[in-house]
CSV table of C-alpha atoms and ligand atoms in Angstrom, one decimal:
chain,number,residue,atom,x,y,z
A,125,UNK,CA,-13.7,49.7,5.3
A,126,UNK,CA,-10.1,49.7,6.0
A,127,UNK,CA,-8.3,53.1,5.5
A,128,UNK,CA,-4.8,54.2,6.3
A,129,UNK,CA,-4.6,58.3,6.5
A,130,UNK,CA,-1.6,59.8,5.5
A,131,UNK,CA,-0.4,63.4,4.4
A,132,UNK,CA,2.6,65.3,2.4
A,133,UNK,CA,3.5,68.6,4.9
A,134,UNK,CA,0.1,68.9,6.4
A,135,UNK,CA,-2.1,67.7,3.4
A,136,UNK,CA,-3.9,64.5,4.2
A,137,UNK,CA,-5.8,62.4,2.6
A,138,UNK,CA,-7.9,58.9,3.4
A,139,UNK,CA,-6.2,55.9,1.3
A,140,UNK,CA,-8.0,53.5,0.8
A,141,UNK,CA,-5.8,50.2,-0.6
A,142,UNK,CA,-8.0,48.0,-3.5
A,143,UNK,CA,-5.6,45.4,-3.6
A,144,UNK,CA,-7.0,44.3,-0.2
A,145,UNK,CA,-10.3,46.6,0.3
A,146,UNK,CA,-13.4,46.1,-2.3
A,147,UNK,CA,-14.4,49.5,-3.0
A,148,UNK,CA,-17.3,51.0,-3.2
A,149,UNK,CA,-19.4,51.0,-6.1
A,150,UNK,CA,-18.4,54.1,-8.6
A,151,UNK,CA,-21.2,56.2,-8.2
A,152,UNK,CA,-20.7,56.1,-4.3
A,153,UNK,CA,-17.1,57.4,-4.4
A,154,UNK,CA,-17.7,61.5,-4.5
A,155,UNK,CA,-20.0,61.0,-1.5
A,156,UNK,CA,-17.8,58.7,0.2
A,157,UNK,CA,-15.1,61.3,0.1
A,158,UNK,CA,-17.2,64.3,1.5
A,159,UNK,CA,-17.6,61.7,4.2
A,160,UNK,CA,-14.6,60.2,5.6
A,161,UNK,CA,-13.0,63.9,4.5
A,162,UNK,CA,-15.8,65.4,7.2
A,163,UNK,CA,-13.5,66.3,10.7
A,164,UNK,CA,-16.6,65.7,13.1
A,165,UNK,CA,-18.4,62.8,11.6
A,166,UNK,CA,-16.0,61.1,9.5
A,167,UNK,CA,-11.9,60.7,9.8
A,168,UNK,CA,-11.3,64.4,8.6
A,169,UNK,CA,-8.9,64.8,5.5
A,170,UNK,CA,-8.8,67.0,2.5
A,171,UNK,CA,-10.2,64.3,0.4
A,172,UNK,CA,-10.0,60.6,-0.5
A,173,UNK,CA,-7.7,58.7,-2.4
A,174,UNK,CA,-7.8,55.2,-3.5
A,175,UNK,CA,-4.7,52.8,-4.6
A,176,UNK,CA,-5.4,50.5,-7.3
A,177,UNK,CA,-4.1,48.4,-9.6
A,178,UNK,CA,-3.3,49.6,-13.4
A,179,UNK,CA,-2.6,48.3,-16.8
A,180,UNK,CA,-0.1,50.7,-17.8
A,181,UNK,CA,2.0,51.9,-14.8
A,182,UNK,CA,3.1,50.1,-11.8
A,183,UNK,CA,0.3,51.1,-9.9
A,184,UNK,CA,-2.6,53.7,-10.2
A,185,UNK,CA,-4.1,56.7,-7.8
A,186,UNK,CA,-7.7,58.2,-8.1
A,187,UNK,CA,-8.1,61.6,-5.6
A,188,UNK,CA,-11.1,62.8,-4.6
A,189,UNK,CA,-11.1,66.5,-2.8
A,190,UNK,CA,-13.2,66.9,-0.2
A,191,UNK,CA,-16.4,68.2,-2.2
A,192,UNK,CA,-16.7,65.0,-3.8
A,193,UNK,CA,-15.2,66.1,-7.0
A,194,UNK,CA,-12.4,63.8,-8.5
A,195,UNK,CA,-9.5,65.6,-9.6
A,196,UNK,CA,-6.9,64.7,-12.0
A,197,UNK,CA,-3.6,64.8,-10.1
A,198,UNK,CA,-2.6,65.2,-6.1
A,199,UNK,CA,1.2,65.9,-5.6
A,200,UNK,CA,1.2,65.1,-2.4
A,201,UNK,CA,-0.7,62.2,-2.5
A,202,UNK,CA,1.8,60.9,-5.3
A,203,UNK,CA,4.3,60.8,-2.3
A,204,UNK,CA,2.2,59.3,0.0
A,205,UNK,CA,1.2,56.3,-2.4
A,206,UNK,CA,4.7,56.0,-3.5
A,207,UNK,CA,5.5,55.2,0.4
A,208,UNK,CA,2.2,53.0,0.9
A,209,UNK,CA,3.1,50.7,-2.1
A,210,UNK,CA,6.5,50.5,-1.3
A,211,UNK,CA,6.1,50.1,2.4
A,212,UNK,CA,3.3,47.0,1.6
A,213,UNK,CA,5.8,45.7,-0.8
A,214,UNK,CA,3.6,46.2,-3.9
A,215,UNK,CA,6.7,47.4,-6.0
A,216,UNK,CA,10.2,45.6,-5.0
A,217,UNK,CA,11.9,48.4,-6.6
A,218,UNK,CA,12.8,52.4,-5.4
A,219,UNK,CA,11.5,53.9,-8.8
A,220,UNK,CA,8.0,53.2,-9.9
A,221,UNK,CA,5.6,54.4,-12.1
A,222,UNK,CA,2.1,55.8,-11.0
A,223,UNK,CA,-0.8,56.2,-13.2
A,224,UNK,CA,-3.3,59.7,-12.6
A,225,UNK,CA,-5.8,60.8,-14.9
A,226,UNK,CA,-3.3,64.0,-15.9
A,227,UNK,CA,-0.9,61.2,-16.8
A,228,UNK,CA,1.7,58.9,-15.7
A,229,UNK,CA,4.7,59.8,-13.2
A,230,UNK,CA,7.7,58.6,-12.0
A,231,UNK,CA,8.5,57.7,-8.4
A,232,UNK,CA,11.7,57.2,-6.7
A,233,UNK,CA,11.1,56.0,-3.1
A,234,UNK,CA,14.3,56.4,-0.1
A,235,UNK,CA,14.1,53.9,2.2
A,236,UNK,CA,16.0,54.1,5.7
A,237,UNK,CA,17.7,51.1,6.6
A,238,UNK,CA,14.5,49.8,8.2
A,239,UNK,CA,13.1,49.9,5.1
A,240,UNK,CA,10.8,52.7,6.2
A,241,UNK,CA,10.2,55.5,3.4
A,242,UNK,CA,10.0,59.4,4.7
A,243,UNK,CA,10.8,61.0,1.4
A,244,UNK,CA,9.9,60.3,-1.7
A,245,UNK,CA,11.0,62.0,-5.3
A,246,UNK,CA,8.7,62.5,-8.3
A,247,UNK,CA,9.2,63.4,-12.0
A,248,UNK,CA,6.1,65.2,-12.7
A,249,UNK,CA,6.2,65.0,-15.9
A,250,UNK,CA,6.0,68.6,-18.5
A,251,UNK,CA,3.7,71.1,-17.4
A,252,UNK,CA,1.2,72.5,-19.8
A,253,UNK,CA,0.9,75.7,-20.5
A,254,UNK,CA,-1.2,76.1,-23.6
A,255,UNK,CA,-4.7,78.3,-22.6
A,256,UNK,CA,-6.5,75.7,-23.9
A,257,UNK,CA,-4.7,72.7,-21.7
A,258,UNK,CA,-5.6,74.2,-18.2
A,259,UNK,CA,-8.4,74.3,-19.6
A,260,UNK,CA,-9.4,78.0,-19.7
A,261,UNK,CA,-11.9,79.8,-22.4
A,262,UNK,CA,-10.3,81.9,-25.1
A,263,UNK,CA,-10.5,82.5,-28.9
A,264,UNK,CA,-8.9,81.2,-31.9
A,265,UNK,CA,-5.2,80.9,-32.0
A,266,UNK,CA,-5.4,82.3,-28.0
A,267,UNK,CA,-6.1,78.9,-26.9
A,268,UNK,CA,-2.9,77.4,-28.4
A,269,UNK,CA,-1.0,80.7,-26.6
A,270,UNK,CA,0.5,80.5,-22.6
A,271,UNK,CA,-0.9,82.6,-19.9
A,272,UNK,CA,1.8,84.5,-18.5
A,273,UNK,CA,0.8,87.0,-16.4
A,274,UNK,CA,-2.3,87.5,-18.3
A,275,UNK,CA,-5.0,90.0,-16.8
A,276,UNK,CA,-8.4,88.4,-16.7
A,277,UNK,CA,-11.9,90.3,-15.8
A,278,UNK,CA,-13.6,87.6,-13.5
A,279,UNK,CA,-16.8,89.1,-11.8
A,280,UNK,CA,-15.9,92.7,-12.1
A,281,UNK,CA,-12.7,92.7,-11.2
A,282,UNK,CA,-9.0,92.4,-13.0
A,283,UNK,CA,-6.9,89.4,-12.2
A,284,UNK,CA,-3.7,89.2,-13.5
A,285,UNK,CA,-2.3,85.5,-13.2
A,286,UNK,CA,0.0,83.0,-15.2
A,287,UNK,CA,-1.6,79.5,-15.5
A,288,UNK,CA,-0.3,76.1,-15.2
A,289,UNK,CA,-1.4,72.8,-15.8
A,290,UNK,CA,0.6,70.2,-13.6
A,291,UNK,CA,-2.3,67.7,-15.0
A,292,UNK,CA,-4.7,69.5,-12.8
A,293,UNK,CA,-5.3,73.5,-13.4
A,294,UNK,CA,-3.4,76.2,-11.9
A,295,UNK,CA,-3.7,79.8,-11.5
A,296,UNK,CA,-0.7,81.0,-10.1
A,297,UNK,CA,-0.5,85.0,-8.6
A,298,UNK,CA,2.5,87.0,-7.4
A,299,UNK,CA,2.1,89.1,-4.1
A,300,UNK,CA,4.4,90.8,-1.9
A,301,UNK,CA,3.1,88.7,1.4
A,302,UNK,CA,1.4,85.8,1.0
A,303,UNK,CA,0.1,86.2,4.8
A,304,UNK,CA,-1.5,89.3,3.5
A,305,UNK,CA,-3.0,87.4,0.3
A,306,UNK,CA,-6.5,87.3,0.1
A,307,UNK,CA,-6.7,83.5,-0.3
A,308,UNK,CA,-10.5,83.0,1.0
A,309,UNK,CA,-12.2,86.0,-0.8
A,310,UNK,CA,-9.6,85.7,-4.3
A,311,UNK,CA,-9.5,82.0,-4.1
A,312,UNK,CA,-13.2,80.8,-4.6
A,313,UNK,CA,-13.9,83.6,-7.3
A,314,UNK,CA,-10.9,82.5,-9.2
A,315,UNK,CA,-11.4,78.8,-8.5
A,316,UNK,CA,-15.3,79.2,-10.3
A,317,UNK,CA,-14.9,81.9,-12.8
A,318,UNK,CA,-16.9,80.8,-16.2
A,319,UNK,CA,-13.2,81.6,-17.1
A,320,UNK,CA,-12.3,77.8,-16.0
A,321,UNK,CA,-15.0,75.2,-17.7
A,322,UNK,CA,-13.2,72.6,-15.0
A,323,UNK,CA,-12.7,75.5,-12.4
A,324,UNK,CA,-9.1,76.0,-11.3
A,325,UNK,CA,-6.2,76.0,-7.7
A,326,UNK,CA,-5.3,79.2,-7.0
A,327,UNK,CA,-1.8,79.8,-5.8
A,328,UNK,CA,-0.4,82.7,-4.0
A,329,UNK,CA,3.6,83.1,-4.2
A,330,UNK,CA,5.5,85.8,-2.6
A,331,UNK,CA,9.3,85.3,-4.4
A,332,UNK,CA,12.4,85.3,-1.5
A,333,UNK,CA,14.6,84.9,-3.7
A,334,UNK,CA,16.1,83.0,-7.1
A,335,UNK,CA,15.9,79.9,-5.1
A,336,UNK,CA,13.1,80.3,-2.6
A,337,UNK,CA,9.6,81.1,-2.5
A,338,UNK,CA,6.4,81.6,0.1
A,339,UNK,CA,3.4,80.2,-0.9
A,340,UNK,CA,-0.7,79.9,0.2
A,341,UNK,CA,-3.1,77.9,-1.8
A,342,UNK,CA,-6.9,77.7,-2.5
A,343,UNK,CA,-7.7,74.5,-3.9
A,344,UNK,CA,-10.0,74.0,-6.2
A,345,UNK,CA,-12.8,71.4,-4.2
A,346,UNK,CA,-11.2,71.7,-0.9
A,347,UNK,CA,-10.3,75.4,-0.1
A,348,UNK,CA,-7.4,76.3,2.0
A,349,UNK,CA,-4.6,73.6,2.5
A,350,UNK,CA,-1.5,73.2,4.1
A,351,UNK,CA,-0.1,72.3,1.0
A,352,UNK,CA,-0.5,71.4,-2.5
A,353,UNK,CA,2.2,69.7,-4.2
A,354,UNK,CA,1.1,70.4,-7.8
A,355,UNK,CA,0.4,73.9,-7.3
A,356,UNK,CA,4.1,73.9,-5.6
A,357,UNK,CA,5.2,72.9,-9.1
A,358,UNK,CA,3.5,75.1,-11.1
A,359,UNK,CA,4.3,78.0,-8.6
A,360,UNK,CA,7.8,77.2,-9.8
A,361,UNK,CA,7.0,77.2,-13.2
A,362,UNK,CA,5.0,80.4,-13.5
A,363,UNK,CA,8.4,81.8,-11.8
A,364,UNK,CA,10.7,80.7,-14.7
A,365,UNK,CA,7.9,81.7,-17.3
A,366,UNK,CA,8.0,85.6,-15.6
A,367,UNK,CA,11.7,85.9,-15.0
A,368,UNK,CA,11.5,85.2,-11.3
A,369,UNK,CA,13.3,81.9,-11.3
A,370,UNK,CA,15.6,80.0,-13.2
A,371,UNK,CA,15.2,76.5,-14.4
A,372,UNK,CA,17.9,73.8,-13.3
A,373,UNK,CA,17.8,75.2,-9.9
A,374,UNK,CA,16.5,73.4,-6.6
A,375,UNK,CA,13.8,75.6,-5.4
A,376,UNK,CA,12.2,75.4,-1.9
A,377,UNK,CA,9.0,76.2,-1.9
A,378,UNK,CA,7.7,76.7,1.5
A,379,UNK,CA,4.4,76.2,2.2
A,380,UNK,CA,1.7,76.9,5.5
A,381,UNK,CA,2.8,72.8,6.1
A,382,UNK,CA,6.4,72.6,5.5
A,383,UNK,CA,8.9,73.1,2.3
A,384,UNK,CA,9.0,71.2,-1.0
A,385,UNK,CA,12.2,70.7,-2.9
A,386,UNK,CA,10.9,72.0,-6.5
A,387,UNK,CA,13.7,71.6,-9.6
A,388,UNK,CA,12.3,72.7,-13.4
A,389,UNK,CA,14.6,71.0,-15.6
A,390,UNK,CA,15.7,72.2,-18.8
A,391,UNK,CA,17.4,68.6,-19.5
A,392,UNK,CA,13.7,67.1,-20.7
A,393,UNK,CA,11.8,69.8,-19.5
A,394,UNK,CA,10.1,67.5,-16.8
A,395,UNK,CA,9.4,69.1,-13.0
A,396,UNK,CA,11.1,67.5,-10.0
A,397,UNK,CA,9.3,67.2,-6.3
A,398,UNK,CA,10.7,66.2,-3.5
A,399,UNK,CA,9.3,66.2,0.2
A,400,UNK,CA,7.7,64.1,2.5
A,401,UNK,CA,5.4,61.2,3.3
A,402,UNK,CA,3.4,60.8,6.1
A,403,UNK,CA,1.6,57.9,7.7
A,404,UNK,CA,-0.6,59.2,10.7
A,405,UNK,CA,-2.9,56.1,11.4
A,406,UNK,CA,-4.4,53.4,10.2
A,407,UNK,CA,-8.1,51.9,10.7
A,408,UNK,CA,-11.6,50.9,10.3
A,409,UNK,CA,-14.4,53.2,8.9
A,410,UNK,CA,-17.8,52.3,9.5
A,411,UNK,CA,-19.9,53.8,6.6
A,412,UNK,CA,-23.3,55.2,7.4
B,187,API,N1,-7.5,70.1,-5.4
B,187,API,C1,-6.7,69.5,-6.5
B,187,API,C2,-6.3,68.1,-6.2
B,187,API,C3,-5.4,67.9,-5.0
B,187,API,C4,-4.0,68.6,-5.4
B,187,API,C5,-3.1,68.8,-4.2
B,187,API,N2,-3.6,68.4,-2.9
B,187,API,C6,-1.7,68.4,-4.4
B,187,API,O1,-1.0,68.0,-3.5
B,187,API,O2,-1.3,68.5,-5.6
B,187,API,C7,-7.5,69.6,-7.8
B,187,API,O3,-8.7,69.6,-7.8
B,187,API,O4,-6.9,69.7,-8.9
């Protein structure tokens, strides 16, 4: 199977193109990612994602973390497909659409003169914010309510978190150092809590200032990344929603793999990435 593996500041993924690669049949897909994902006896990625044609956007991405699980959104693998389909000449146009299963974005693609993208723009879209969007458990009226730095008892202990849907779930949480965060003991407690029906990404975000931020993520089926462009935006959001940013501002976000550009806007209420696209290789992988 042909793959070409790409990544958005340090978080890569195997792309697999089915406009010129049969796939797989559907049930093999969550083992194929573990697979290919695996560093020793596969390519080594944080999951898998496949580019495929689609009735109601220009073009259409599936992601697969590296547990198998499919998720329904990948920020950074939005850039990276927005360059692959360019790139291959799929779309003859800088702003596409791309269809996820949290919905459809828009993606503006800037080519250097050779044609050659390195950066790529996308409207994410609105986040959600409703309790009952992430999706979390509540009661009642609570699940139509936000969760803005709500405290949470999860196995025994209080979590106090604001959550974000960016099409995928978020649970965002303000520290003072994200190096000090306890990403690997917070983040898989958080990630699984009954809490989350569809468990949840974690985000740690230490504010710099109105228009900066530091940032360390658990994902939710791959664990620590170098990045995670969703969480990015909804680290952003939760910042508006707790008075720690404003919206209409560029925010740079900077991650363990690099910064994203992050902009909440209050014109149509839509998020704004921008950041880069990465090819690293391409080649043949020899299921087994
Ligand atoms: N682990 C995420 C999918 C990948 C998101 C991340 N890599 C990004 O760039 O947004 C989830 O299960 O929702």
């Amino acid at each position: 199977m042909k793959f070409t593996k790409m990544h958005g500041l340090g978080n890569s993924y195997i792309y697999v193109d089915s406009f010129r690669e049969s796939l797989p049949n559907e049930e093999k897909l969550p083992a194929l990612a573990v697979k290919v994902a695996d560093p020793h006896t596969g390519i080594g990625s944080d999951g898998l994602i496949l580019i495929l044609p689609s009735e109601i956007a220009d073009v259409r991405m599936r992601v697969f973390n590296n547990d198998g699980s499919e998720a329904k959104n990948c920020g950074n693998g939005l850039r990276c497909v927005a360059k692959y389909v360019y790139e291959h000449r799929y779309v003859q146009k800088e702003e596409f659409s791309i269809e996820t299963l949290g919905g459809i974005v828009t993606a503006n693609v800037h080519p250097s003169r050779t044609g050659e993208v390195h950066e790529v723009t996308v409207d994410m879209g609105l986040p959600k914010l409703k309790r009952k969007e992430m999706p979390m458990r509540g009661e009642g009226a609570a699940l139509d309510e936000p969760v803005i730095a709500s405290t949470e008892h999860v196995n025994g202990t209080d979590y106090t978190f604001t959550a974000v849907s960016m099409g995928n779930p978020h649970a965002v949480f303000f520290v003072e150092n994200v190096a000090e965060a306890s990403v690997e003991t917070d983040g898989p407690v958080v990630e699984n809590a009954d809490l989350f029906p569809d468990g949840t990404n974690v985000e740690f975000i230490s504010i710099m200032s109105e228009t900066e931020m530091n940032f360390a993520v658990w994902e939710r089926g791959s664990g620590v990344t170098r990045a995670c462009g969703t969480g990015a935006c909804a680290a952003v959001v939760a910042a508006v929603l707790n008075g720690k940013a404003s919206k209409d501002k560029d925010i740079t976000v900077h991650l363990p793999g690099g910064d994203l550009l992050i902009r909440w806007s209050s014109r149509d209420d839509h998020v704004w990435m921008k950041g880069q696209a990465v090819t690293v290789c391409e080649g043949t992988y020899m299921d087994h």
